[in-house]
PDB file of C-alpha atoms in Angstrom:
ATOM      1  CA  MET A 280      -7.953 -16.845  -6.241  1.00  0.00           C
ATOM      2  CA  THR A 281     -10.516 -14.481  -4.692  1.00  0.00           C
ATOM      3  CA  SER A 282     -11.104 -11.179  -6.462  1.00  0.00           C
ATOM      4  CA  ILE A 283     -11.327  -7.913  -4.557  1.00  0.00           C
ATOM      5  CA  SER A 284     -14.744  -6.296  -4.314  1.00  0.00           C
ATOM      6  CA  ARG A 285     -16.574  -3.284  -2.934  1.00  0.00           C
ATOM      7  CA  THR A 286     -16.688  -4.984   0.481  1.00  0.00           C
ATOM      8  CA  THR A 287     -13.027  -6.017   0.752  1.00  0.00           C
ATOM      9  CA  ARG A 288     -11.653  -5.327   4.236  1.00  0.00           C
ATOM     10  CA  GLY A 289      -8.469  -5.800   6.216  1.00  0.00           C
ATOM     11  CA  VAL A 290      -4.767  -5.201   5.612  1.00  0.00           C
ATOM     12  CA  TYR A 291      -3.213  -5.512   2.170  1.00  0.00           C
ATOM     13  CA  ALA A 292       0.505  -5.179   2.813  1.00  0.00           C
ATOM     14  CA  ILE A 293       2.513  -3.509   0.068  1.00  0.00           C
ATOM     15  CA  ALA A 294       5.576  -5.651  -0.473  1.00  0.00           C
ATOM     16  CA  PRO A 295       8.875  -4.010  -1.395  1.00  0.00           C
ATOM     17  CA  THR A 296      10.753  -5.543  -4.295  1.00  0.00           C
ATOM     18  CA  PRO A 297      13.952  -7.130  -2.926  1.00  0.00           C
ATOM     19  CA  PHE A 298      17.149  -6.672  -4.917  1.00  0.00           C
ATOM     20  CA  HIS A 299      20.670  -8.022  -4.795  1.00  0.00           C
ATOM     21  CA  PRO A 300      23.392  -5.353  -4.505  1.00  0.00           C
ATOM     22  CA  GLY A 301      24.004  -5.638  -8.249  1.00  0.00           C
ATOM     23  CA  GLY A 302      20.377  -4.836  -9.041  1.00  0.00           C
ATOM     24  CA  GLU A 303      19.033  -8.331  -9.775  1.00  0.00           C
ATOM     25  CA  VAL A 304      15.647  -9.224  -8.288  1.00  0.00           C
ATOM     26  CA  ASP A 305      16.091 -11.292  -5.107  1.00  0.00           C
ATOM     27  CA  LEU A 306      13.377 -13.926  -5.391  1.00  0.00           C
ATOM     28  CA  ASP A 307      14.512 -15.829  -2.273  1.00  0.00           C
ATOM     29  CA  SER A 308      13.928 -12.756  -0.110  1.00  0.00           C
ATOM     30  CA  LEU A 309      10.604 -12.201  -1.865  1.00  0.00           C
ATOM     31  CA  ARG A 310       9.453 -15.710  -0.926  1.00  0.00           C
ATOM     32  CA  ARG A 311      10.589 -15.141   2.664  1.00  0.00           C
ATOM     33  CA  LEU A 312       8.601 -11.890   2.748  1.00  0.00           C
ATOM     34  CA  VAL A 313       5.456 -13.637   1.528  1.00  0.00           C
ATOM     35  CA  ASP A 314       5.763 -16.296   4.235  1.00  0.00           C
ATOM     36  CA  PHE A 315       6.226 -13.560   6.841  1.00  0.00           C
ATOM     37  CA  TYR A 316       3.185 -11.592   5.692  1.00  0.00           C
ATOM     38  CA  GLU A 317       1.050 -14.721   5.909  1.00  0.00           C
ATOM     39  CA  ALA A 318       2.387 -15.498   9.396  1.00  0.00           C
ATOM     40  CA  VAL A 319       1.458 -12.073  10.799  1.00  0.00           C
ATOM     41  CA  GLY A 320      -2.097 -12.301   9.495  1.00  0.00           C
ATOM     42  CA  VAL A 321      -2.431  -9.836   6.628  1.00  0.00           C
ATOM     43  CA  ASP A 322      -5.513 -10.272   4.457  1.00  0.00           C
ATOM     44  CA  GLY A 323      -3.820  -9.713   1.103  1.00  0.00           C
ATOM     45  CA  LEU A 324      -0.766  -8.339  -0.663  1.00  0.00           C
ATOM     46  CA  THR A 325      -0.122  -5.519  -3.101  1.00  0.00           C
ATOM     47  CA  LEU A 326       2.780  -5.724  -5.558  1.00  0.00           C
ATOM     48  CA  LEU A 327       4.463  -3.269  -7.908  1.00  0.00           C
ATOM     49  CA  GLY A 328       3.331  -0.104  -6.222  1.00  0.00           C
ATOM     50  CA  GLN A 329       5.386   3.046  -5.752  1.00  0.00           C
ATOM     51  CA  MET A 330       7.339   1.472  -2.902  1.00  0.00           C
ATOM     52  CA  GLY A 331       7.773  -1.691  -4.970  1.00  0.00           C
ATOM     53  CA  GLU A 332       9.975   0.291  -7.395  1.00  0.00           C
ATOM     54  CA  ALA A 333       7.690  -0.742 -10.251  1.00  0.00           C
ATOM     55  CA  PRO A 334       8.958   1.895 -12.730  1.00  0.00           C
ATOM     56  CA  LYS A 335      12.450   0.374 -12.438  1.00  0.00           C
ATOM     57  CA  LEU A 336      11.314  -3.104 -13.529  1.00  0.00           C
ATOM     58  CA  THR A 337      11.029  -4.592 -16.982  1.00  0.00           C
ATOM     59  CA  HIS A 338       7.742  -6.165 -18.024  1.00  0.00           C
ATOM     60  CA  ALA A 339       9.304  -9.626 -17.727  1.00  0.00           C
ATOM     61  CA  GLU A 340      10.577  -8.888 -14.213  1.00  0.00           C
ATOM     62  CA  ALA A 341       7.189  -7.593 -13.131  1.00  0.00           C
ATOM     63  CA  VAL A 342       5.489 -10.762 -14.359  1.00  0.00           C
ATOM     64  CA  GLU A 343       8.121 -12.947 -12.673  1.00  0.00           C
ATOM     65  CA  ILE A 344       7.603 -11.184  -9.340  1.00  0.00           C
ATOM     66  CA  VAL A 345       3.831 -11.626  -9.506  1.00  0.00           C
ATOM     67  CA  GLU A 346       4.182 -15.246 -10.602  1.00  0.00           C
ATOM     68  CA  THR A 347       6.568 -15.965  -7.712  1.00  0.00           C
ATOM     69  CA  VAL A 348       4.204 -14.486  -5.134  1.00  0.00           C
ATOM     70  CA  LEU A 349       1.090 -16.155  -6.530  1.00  0.00           C
ATOM     71  CA  GLY A 350       2.949 -19.451  -6.508  1.00  0.00           C
ATOM     72  CA  ARG A 351       3.777 -18.972  -2.820  1.00  0.00           C
ATOM     73  CA  THR A 352       0.465 -17.899  -1.283  1.00  0.00           C
ATOM     74  CA  ARG A 353      -3.284 -18.175  -1.533  1.00  0.00           C
ATOM     75  CA  LEU A 354      -3.726 -14.633  -0.237  1.00  0.00           C
ATOM     76  CA  PRO A 355      -5.428 -12.284  -2.723  1.00  0.00           C
ATOM     77  CA  VAL A 356      -2.854 -10.196  -4.588  1.00  0.00           C
ATOM     78  CA  ILE A 357      -3.411  -6.737  -6.093  1.00  0.00           C
ATOM     79  CA  VAL A 358      -0.919  -5.653  -8.758  1.00  0.00           C
ATOM     80  CA  GLY A 359       0.011  -2.114  -9.708  1.00  0.00           C
ATOM     81  CA  VAL A 360      -0.256  -1.751 -13.482  1.00  0.00           C
ATOM     82  CA  SER A 361       0.045   2.022 -13.939  1.00  0.00           C
ATOM     83  CA  ALA A 362       1.653   2.926 -17.252  1.00  0.00           C
ATOM     84  CA  PRO A 363       1.856   5.921 -19.604  1.00  0.00           C
ATOM     85  CA  GLY A 364      -0.396   4.197 -22.145  1.00  0.00           C
ATOM     86  CA  PHE A 365      -3.190   1.658 -22.120  1.00  0.00           C
ATOM     87  CA  GLY A 366      -1.250  -0.811 -24.295  1.00  0.00           C
ATOM     88  CA  PRO A 367       1.396  -1.707 -21.685  1.00  0.00           C
ATOM     89  CA  MET A 368      -1.182  -1.373 -18.904  1.00  0.00           C
ATOM     90  CA  LYS A 369      -3.455  -3.941 -20.538  1.00  0.00           C
ATOM     91  CA  ALA A 370      -0.553  -6.248 -21.402  1.00  0.00           C
ATOM     92  CA  LEU A 371       0.563  -6.452 -17.762  1.00  0.00           C
ATOM     93  CA  THR A 372      -3.038  -6.676 -16.549  1.00  0.00           C
ATOM     94  CA  ASP A 373      -3.780  -9.599 -18.846  1.00  0.00           C
ATOM     95  CA  GLU A 374      -0.616 -11.397 -17.692  1.00  0.00           C
ATOM     96  CA  VAL A 375      -1.243 -11.043 -13.971  1.00  0.00           C
ATOM     97  CA  MET A 376      -5.002 -11.641 -14.053  1.00  0.00           C
ATOM     98  CA  SER A 377      -4.498 -14.813 -16.072  1.00  0.00           C
ATOM     99  CA  ARG A 378      -2.148 -16.013 -13.330  1.00  0.00           C
ATOM    100  CA  GLY A 379      -4.665 -15.396 -10.556  1.00  0.00           C
ATOM    101  CA  ALA A 380      -4.306 -11.788  -9.365  1.00  0.00           C
ATOM    102  CA  ALA A 381      -7.276 -10.434  -7.402  1.00  0.00           C
ATOM    103  CA  GLY A 382      -7.312  -7.043  -9.115  1.00  0.00           C
ATOM    104  CA  VAL A 383      -5.141  -4.209 -10.366  1.00  0.00           C
ATOM    105  CA  MET A 384      -4.271  -0.749  -9.104  1.00  0.00           C
ATOM    106  CA  VAL A 385      -4.050   2.277 -11.394  1.00  0.00           C
ATOM    107  CA  ALA A 386      -2.632   5.696 -10.501  1.00  0.00           C
ATOM    108  CA  PRO A 387      -3.664   8.783 -12.462  1.00  0.00           C
ATOM    109  CA  PRO A 388      -1.129  10.354 -14.856  1.00  0.00           C
ATOM    110  CA  ASN A 389       0.044  13.756 -13.661  1.00  0.00           C
ATOM    111  CA  THR A 390      -1.278  15.381 -16.833  1.00  0.00           C
ATOM    112  CA  LEU A 391      -4.865  15.289 -15.559  1.00  0.00           C
ATOM    113  CA  ARG A 392      -6.060  18.710 -14.468  1.00  0.00           C
ATOM    114  CA  THR A 393      -9.868  18.905 -14.438  1.00  0.00           C
ATOM    115  CA  ASP A 394     -12.524  16.794 -12.771  1.00  0.00           C
ATOM    116  CA  ASP A 395     -13.866  15.698 -16.146  1.00  0.00           C
ATOM    117  CA  GLN A 396     -10.406  14.581 -17.246  1.00  0.00           C
ATOM    118  CA  ILE A 397      -9.976  12.481 -14.115  1.00  0.00           C
ATOM    119  CA  VAL A 398     -13.367  10.802 -14.446  1.00  0.00           C
ATOM    120  CA  GLY A 399     -12.830  10.304 -18.184  1.00  0.00           C
ATOM    121  CA  TYR A 400      -9.434   8.711 -17.595  1.00  0.00           C
ATOM    122  CA  TYR A 401     -10.804   6.043 -15.268  1.00  0.00           C
ATOM    123  CA  ALA A 402     -13.699   5.395 -17.653  1.00  0.00           C
ATOM    124  CA  GLN A 403     -11.062   4.709 -20.315  1.00  0.00           C
ATOM    125  CA  VAL A 404      -9.185   2.442 -17.881  1.00  0.00           C
ATOM    126  CA  GLY A 405     -12.361   0.444 -17.316  1.00  0.00           C
ATOM    127  CA  ASP A 406     -12.954   0.130 -21.060  1.00  0.00           C
ATOM    128  CA  ALA A 407      -9.333  -0.792 -21.803  1.00  0.00           C
ATOM    129  CA  LEU A 408      -8.973  -3.452 -19.110  1.00  0.00           C
ATOM    130  CA  GLY A 409     -12.457  -4.913 -19.435  1.00  0.00           C
ATOM    131  CA  PRO A 410     -15.461  -5.225 -17.125  1.00  0.00           C
ATOM    132  CA  ASP A 411     -14.175  -8.350 -15.372  1.00  0.00           C
ATOM    133  CA  VAL A 412     -10.995  -6.758 -14.004  1.00  0.00           C
ATOM    134  CA  PRO A 413     -11.502  -5.192 -10.540  1.00  0.00           C
ATOM    135  CA  VAL A 414      -9.732  -1.828 -10.382  1.00  0.00           C
ATOM    136  CA  VAL A 415      -8.272   0.096  -7.441  1.00  0.00           C
ATOM    137  CA  VAL A 416      -8.046   3.876  -7.848  1.00  0.00           C
ATOM    138  CA  GLN A 417      -4.846   5.181  -6.268  1.00  0.00           C
ATOM    139  CA  ASP A 418      -5.537   8.609  -4.810  1.00  0.00           C
ATOM    140  CA  TYR A 419      -2.128  10.017  -3.831  1.00  0.00           C
ATOM    141  CA  PRO A 420      -1.985  13.716  -4.730  1.00  0.00           C
ATOM    142  CA  LEU A 421       1.269  14.309  -2.832  1.00  0.00           C
ATOM    143  CA  THR A 422       3.041  12.099  -5.375  1.00  0.00           C
ATOM    144  CA  PHE A 423       0.905  12.270  -8.523  1.00  0.00           C
ATOM    145  CA  SER A 424      -0.186  15.938  -8.306  1.00  0.00           C
ATOM    146  CA  VAL A 425      -3.747  14.953  -9.207  1.00  0.00           C
ATOM    147  CA  VAL A 426      -6.414  16.070  -6.719  1.00  0.00           C
ATOM    148  CA  MET A 427      -9.482  13.825  -6.579  1.00  0.00           C
ATOM    149  CA  SER A 428     -12.251  15.448  -4.583  1.00  0.00           C
ATOM    150  CA  ALA A 429     -15.024  13.442  -2.979  1.00  0.00           C
ATOM    151  CA  PRO A 430     -17.455  14.486  -5.782  1.00  0.00           C
ATOM    152  CA  VAL A 431     -14.975  13.218  -8.398  1.00  0.00           C
ATOM    153  CA  LEU A 432     -14.673   9.868  -6.618  1.00  0.00           C
ATOM    154  CA  ARG A 433     -18.467   9.652  -6.386  1.00  0.00           C
ATOM    155  CA  ARG A 434     -18.652  10.100 -10.160  1.00  0.00           C
ATOM    156  CA  ILE A 435     -16.005   7.448 -10.791  1.00  0.00           C
ATOM    157  CA  ALA A 436     -17.791   4.993  -8.486  1.00  0.00           C
ATOM    158  CA  ARG A 437     -21.062   5.584 -10.352  1.00  0.00           C
ATOM    159  CA  ASP A 438     -19.695   5.691 -13.899  1.00  0.00           C
ATOM    160  CA  VAL A 439     -17.050   2.941 -13.831  1.00  0.00           C
ATOM    161  CA  PRO A 440     -18.517  -0.305 -12.460  1.00  0.00           C
ATOM    162  CA  SER A 441     -15.144  -2.085 -12.449  1.00  0.00           C
ATOM    163  CA  VAL A 442     -13.723   0.411  -9.939  1.00  0.00           C
ATOM    164  CA  VAL A 443     -14.372  -1.315  -6.616  1.00  0.00           C
ATOM    165  CA  MET A 444     -11.711   0.095  -4.289  1.00  0.00           C
ATOM    166  CA  LEU A 445     -10.061   3.364  -3.345  1.00  0.00           C
ATOM    167  CA  LYS A 446      -6.489   3.408  -2.116  1.00  0.00           C
ATOM    168  CA  HIS A 447      -6.819   6.503  -0.002  1.00  0.00           C
ATOM    169  CA  GLU A 448      -3.602   8.498   0.447  1.00  0.00           C
ATOM    170  CA  ASP A 449      -4.825  12.061   0.435  1.00  0.00           C
ATOM    171  CA  TRP A 450      -3.401  14.257   3.168  1.00  0.00           C
ATOM    172  CA  PRO A 451      -5.338  15.671   4.909  1.00  0.00           C
ATOM    173  CA  GLY A 452      -7.956  13.116   3.992  1.00  0.00           C
ATOM    174  CA  LEU A 453     -10.085  12.186   6.987  1.00  0.00           C
ATOM    175  CA  GLU A 454     -12.943  14.431   5.883  1.00  0.00           C
ATOM    176  CA  LYS A 455     -12.871  12.792   2.438  1.00  0.00           C
ATOM    177  CA  ILE A 456     -13.497   9.370   3.999  1.00  0.00           C
ATOM    178  CA  SER A 457     -16.449  10.751   5.958  1.00  0.00           C
ATOM    179  CA  ALA A 458     -17.842  12.465   2.859  1.00  0.00           C
ATOM    180  CA  LEU A 459     -17.680   9.285   0.800  1.00  0.00           C
ATOM    181  CA  ARG A 460     -19.331   7.184   3.477  1.00  0.00           C
ATOM    182  CA  ALA A 461     -22.073   9.810   3.856  1.00  0.00           C
ATOM    183  CA  ALA A 462     -22.646   9.779   0.092  1.00  0.00           C
ATOM    184  CA  GLU A 463     -22.994   5.996   0.172  1.00  0.00           C
ATOM    185  CA  GLU A 464     -25.493   6.212   3.025  1.00  0.00           C
ATOM    186  CA  ALA A 465     -27.491   8.757   1.040  1.00  0.00           C
ATOM    187  CA  GLY A 466     -27.551   6.500  -2.030  1.00  0.00           C
ATOM    188  CA  GLU A 467     -25.496   8.970  -4.087  1.00  0.00           C
ATOM    189  CA  MET A 468     -22.850   6.392  -5.027  1.00  0.00           C
ATOM    190  CA  PRO A 469     -22.223   2.661  -4.793  1.00  0.00           C
ATOM    191  CA  ARG A 470     -20.021   1.474  -1.973  1.00  0.00           C
ATOM    192  CA  LEU A 471     -16.256   1.521  -2.435  1.00  0.00           C
ATOM    193  CA  SER A 472     -13.827  -0.448  -0.341  1.00  0.00           C
ATOM    194  CA  ILE A 473     -11.440   2.096   1.195  1.00  0.00           C
ATOM    195  CA  LEU A 474      -7.955   0.951   2.177  1.00  0.00           C
ATOM    196  CA  CYS A 475      -5.533   3.608   3.391  1.00  0.00           C
ATOM    197  CA  GLY A 476      -1.858   4.231   2.737  1.00  0.00           C
ATOM    198  CA  ASN A 477       0.630   6.927   3.802  1.00  0.00           C
ATOM    199  CA  GLY A 478       2.632   4.356   5.733  1.00  0.00           C
ATOM    200  CA  GLY A 479      -0.222   4.006   8.218  1.00  0.00           C
ATOM    201  CA  LEU A 480       0.409   7.538   9.500  1.00  0.00           C
ATOM    202  CA  PHE A 481      -3.284   8.276  10.137  1.00  0.00           C
ATOM    203  CA  LEU A 482      -4.649   4.717  10.304  1.00  0.00           C
ATOM    204  CA  ASP A 483      -6.143   4.878  13.789  1.00  0.00           C
ATOM    205  CA  PHE A 484      -8.434   7.774  12.885  1.00  0.00           C
ATOM    206  CA  GLU A 485      -8.967   6.604   9.294  1.00  0.00           C
ATOM    207  CA  MET A 486     -10.512   3.416  10.670  1.00  0.00           C
ATOM    208  CA  ARG A 487     -12.749   5.423  12.972  1.00  0.00           C
ATOM    209  CA  ARG A 488     -13.892   7.517   9.971  1.00  0.00           C
ATOM    210  CA  GLY A 489     -15.055   4.423   8.103  1.00  0.00           C
ATOM    211  CA  ALA A 490     -12.044   3.036   6.257  1.00  0.00           C
ATOM    212  CA  ASP A 491     -12.047  -0.712   5.676  1.00  0.00           C
ATOM    213  CA  GLY A 492      -8.372  -1.236   6.434  1.00  0.00           C
ATOM    214  CA  ALA A 493      -4.865  -0.446   5.265  1.00  0.00           C
ATOM    215  CA  MET A 494      -2.905  -0.830   2.067  1.00  0.00           C
ATOM    216  CA  THR A 495       0.601   0.245   2.896  1.00  0.00           C
ATOM    217  CA  GLY A 496       4.049  -1.142   3.549  1.00  0.00           C
ATOM    218  CA  TYR A 497       5.018  -0.119   7.096  1.00  0.00           C
ATOM    219  CA  CYS A 498       7.920  -2.311   8.192  1.00  0.00           C
ATOM    220  CA  PHE A 499       5.905  -3.766  11.100  1.00  0.00           C
ATOM    221  CA  PRO A 500       2.701  -4.911   9.360  1.00  0.00           C
ATOM    222  CA  GLU A 501       1.683  -6.607  12.606  1.00  0.00           C
ATOM    223  CA  LEU A 502       0.821  -3.119  13.864  1.00  0.00           C
ATOM    224  CA  LEU A 503      -1.485  -2.501  10.911  1.00  0.00           C
ATOM    225  CA  VAL A 504      -3.255  -5.824  11.460  1.00  0.00           C
ATOM    226  CA  ASP A 505      -3.751  -5.113  15.157  1.00  0.00           C
ATOM    227  CA  VAL A 506      -5.014  -1.550  14.723  1.00  0.00           C
ATOM    228  CA  VAL A 507      -7.550  -2.611  12.095  1.00  0.00           C
ATOM    229  CA  ARG A 508      -8.716  -5.487  14.285  1.00  0.00           C
ATOM    230  CA  LEU A 509      -8.937  -3.447  17.480  1.00  0.00           C
ATOM    231  CA  VAL A 510     -10.919  -0.606  15.925  1.00  0.00           C
ATOM    232  CA  THR A 511     -13.226  -3.084  14.184  1.00  0.00           C
ATOM    233  CA  GLU A 512     -13.846  -4.737  17.564  1.00  0.00           C
ATOM    234  CA  GLY A 513     -14.547  -1.357  19.154  1.00  0.00           C
ATOM    235  CA  ASN A 514     -11.366  -1.284  21.264  1.00  0.00           C
ATOM    236  CA  THR A 515     -10.333   2.179  20.110  1.00  0.00           C
ATOM    237  CA  ASP A 516      -8.327   3.066  23.234  1.00  0.00           C
ATOM    238  CA  ASP A 517      -6.160  -0.041  22.843  1.00  0.00           C
ATOM    239  CA  ALA A 518      -5.756   0.728  19.142  1.00  0.00           C
ATOM    240  CA  HIS A 519      -4.559   4.271  19.884  1.00  0.00           C
ATOM    241  CA  ASP A 520      -2.151   3.063  22.600  1.00  0.00           C
ATOM    242  CA  LEU A 521      -0.533   0.516  20.304  1.00  0.00           C
ATOM    243  CA  PHE A 522      -0.452   2.947  17.398  1.00  0.00           C
ATOM    244  CA  ASP A 523       1.222   5.588  19.576  1.00  0.00           C
ATOM    245  CA  ALA A 524       4.101   3.213  20.335  1.00  0.00           C
ATOM    246  CA  HIS A 525       4.870   2.837  16.627  1.00  0.00           C
ATOM    247  CA  LEU A 526       4.200   6.412  15.559  1.00  0.00           C
ATOM    248  CA  PRO A 527       7.806   7.729  15.817  1.00  0.00           C
ATOM    249  CA  LEU A 528       9.057   4.995  13.472  1.00  0.00           C
ATOM    250  CA  ILE A 529       6.055   5.393  11.145  1.00  0.00           C
ATOM    251  CA  ARG A 530       6.799   9.114  10.969  1.00  0.00           C
ATOM    252  CA  TYR A 531      10.492   8.564  10.239  1.00  0.00           C
ATOM    253  CA  GLU A 532       9.698   5.976   7.571  1.00  0.00           C
ATOM    254  CA  GLN A 533       7.315   8.405   5.895  1.00  0.00           C
ATOM    255  CA  GLN A 534      10.085  10.759   4.724  1.00  0.00           C
ATOM    256  CA  ALA A 535       9.744  11.033   0.967  1.00  0.00           C
ATOM    257  CA  ALA A 536      13.425  10.844   0.055  1.00  0.00           C
ATOM    258  CA  VAL A 537      14.479   7.991   2.330  1.00  0.00           C
ATOM    259  CA  GLY A 538      11.277   6.172   3.288  1.00  0.00           C
ATOM    260  CA  LEU A 539      11.950   3.107   1.180  1.00  0.00           C
ATOM    261  CA  ALA A 540      15.546   2.923   2.413  1.00  0.00           C
ATOM    262  CA  VAL A 541      14.273   2.993   6.016  1.00  0.00           C
ATOM    263  CA  ARG A 542      11.733   0.288   5.297  1.00  0.00           C
ATOM    264  CA  LYS A 543      14.241  -1.988   3.616  1.00  0.00           C
ATOM    265  CA  TYR A 544      16.852  -1.401   6.325  1.00  0.00           C
ATOM    266  CA  VAL A 545      14.410  -2.445   9.064  1.00  0.00           C
ATOM    267  CA  MET A 546      13.253  -5.457   7.069  1.00  0.00           C
ATOM    268  CA  ARG A 547      16.867  -6.522   6.595  1.00  0.00           C
ATOM    269  CA  ARG A 548      17.447  -6.175  10.333  1.00  0.00           C
ATOM    270  CA  ARG A 549      14.347  -8.309  10.885  1.00  0.00           C
ATOM    271  CA  GLY A 550      15.871 -11.036   8.707  1.00  0.00           C
ATOM    272  CA  LEU A 551      13.283 -10.680   5.958  1.00  0.00           C
ATOM    273  CA  LEU A 552      15.528  -9.213   3.272  1.00  0.00           C
ATOM    274  CA  ALA A 553      19.025 -10.438   2.548  1.00  0.00           C
ATOM    275  CA  PHE A 554      19.973  -6.934   1.391  1.00  0.00           C
ATOM    276  CA  ASP A 555      18.442  -3.483   1.773  1.00  0.00           C
ATOM    277  CA  ALA A 556      19.462  -2.569  -1.773  1.00  0.00           C
ATOM    278  CA  GLN A 557      17.367  -0.415  -4.069  1.00  0.00           C
ATOM    279  CA  ARG A 558      17.636  -0.432  -7.815  1.00  0.00           C
ATOM    280  CA  ALA A 559      19.181   2.775  -9.154  1.00  0.00           C
ATOM    281  CA  PRO A 560      18.283   5.552  -8.888  1.00  0.00           C
ATOM    282  CA  GLY A 561      18.081   5.381  -5.129  1.00  0.00           C
ATOM    283  CA  ARG A 562      20.387   5.800  -2.189  1.00  0.00           C
ATOM    284  CA  PRO A 563      20.997   3.815   0.998  1.00  0.00           C
ATOM    285  CA  LEU A 564      20.733   5.325   4.437  1.00  0.00           C
ATOM    286  CA  THR A 565      23.707   7.233   5.746  1.00  0.00           C
ATOM    287  CA  ALA A 566      25.437   6.046   8.910  1.00  0.00           C
ATOM    288  CA  ALA A 567      23.684   8.802  10.859  1.00  0.00           C
ATOM    289  CA  GLU A 568      20.267   7.777   9.507  1.00  0.00           C
ATOM    290  CA  ARG A 569      20.872   4.116  10.344  1.00  0.00           C
ATOM    291  CA  ALA A 570      21.811   5.104  13.877  1.00  0.00           C
ATOM    292  CA  GLU A 571      18.611   7.123  14.218  1.00  0.00           C
ATOM    293  CA  VAL A 572      16.502   4.208  13.026  1.00  0.00           C
ATOM    294  CA  ASP A 573      18.295   1.918  15.480  1.00  0.00           C
ATOM    295  CA  VAL A 574      17.362   4.319  18.308  1.00  0.00           C
ATOM    296  CA  LEU A 575      13.725   4.246  17.207  1.00  0.00           C
ATOM    297  CA  LEU A 576      13.760   0.439  17.069  1.00  0.00           C
ATOM    298  CA  GLU A 577      15.204   0.210  20.570  1.00  0.00           C
ATOM    299  CA  ARG A 578      12.596   2.610  21.922  1.00  0.00           C
ATOM    300  CA  LEU A 579       9.780   0.798  20.110  1.00  0.00           C
ATOM    301  CA  ALA A 580      10.829  -2.561  21.579  1.00  0.00           C
ATOM    302  CA  ARG A 581      10.418  -1.147  25.087  1.00  0.00           C
ATOM    303  CA  ARG A 582       6.787  -0.270  24.379  1.00  0.00           C
ATOM    304  CA  ASP A 583       5.910  -3.206  22.103  1.00  0.00           C
ATOM    305  CA  PRO A 584       8.042  -6.266  23.018  1.00  0.00           C
ATOM    306  CA  ARG A 585       7.013  -8.030  19.810  1.00  0.00           C
ATOM    307  CA  ALA A 586       9.077  -5.445  17.918  1.00  0.00           C
ATOM    308  CA  LYS A 587      12.333  -6.496  19.572  1.00  0.00           C
ATOM    309  CA  ILE A 588      15.075  -7.252  17.045  1.00  0.00           C
ATOM    310  CA  SER A 589      17.990  -9.340  18.269  1.00  0.00           C
TER     311      SER A 589
END
């Protein structure tokens, strides 16, 4: 299995964790999802992120999910291993890397307050996991309440050789991408692969600012693949036109309280998930919310026929 690196590019789709209504992991739906992601041309997968409901899983379940996916695809797979302590983080990292994962993603604990604490934490992550484990820094201040400035990320890139990728989810964050790329050009930091999240909400401009692709779980990953490809080819007008067609659904899916429920509902309607269940705590969409999503799907299909759901 190929490891991620500082030059990794493309779309790494974040897969939701499918559940049966009783809360058991639905491995059949997971396999169907993996086949779908391959068919639409993603470059890799990310498991056990925030939208994968990782905190609700046992260690054994997390390993089983990764094992199932790695047994189904040759795509590179990044695994979220964030944990309160380095013991459980290393235990999961060792399990998934030994099975062929391409790297791991680590979010900062919300106790970090100063720049030095943030840089020191990722230096400890690098030491704990070992120099041969490629690490993705998850920069998502809206969720983790940890603000990583461009100078902090420059320091991490310089001081922690195993950090090779930034999952960029700051908001607003376009200027941060430009600042990091300028620092690389000036020789002030080694290159980082930058894949962007936030449901793809700013992907068209993030690509134009120098991002390498997307790492997010929008329910139509085909859109992410096409936008990344079109901008890379220089067809920015076509990228913006296609992105605009999906933007109302992307925006609706980005709601913090119901985003995962929207995503799972659409994926169930697409025949990818048998159920749109979440593991508790979590709530399904109300009838009114489902109706609103159905309206958005109908409108999207008129602008992008590939999005038509029978």
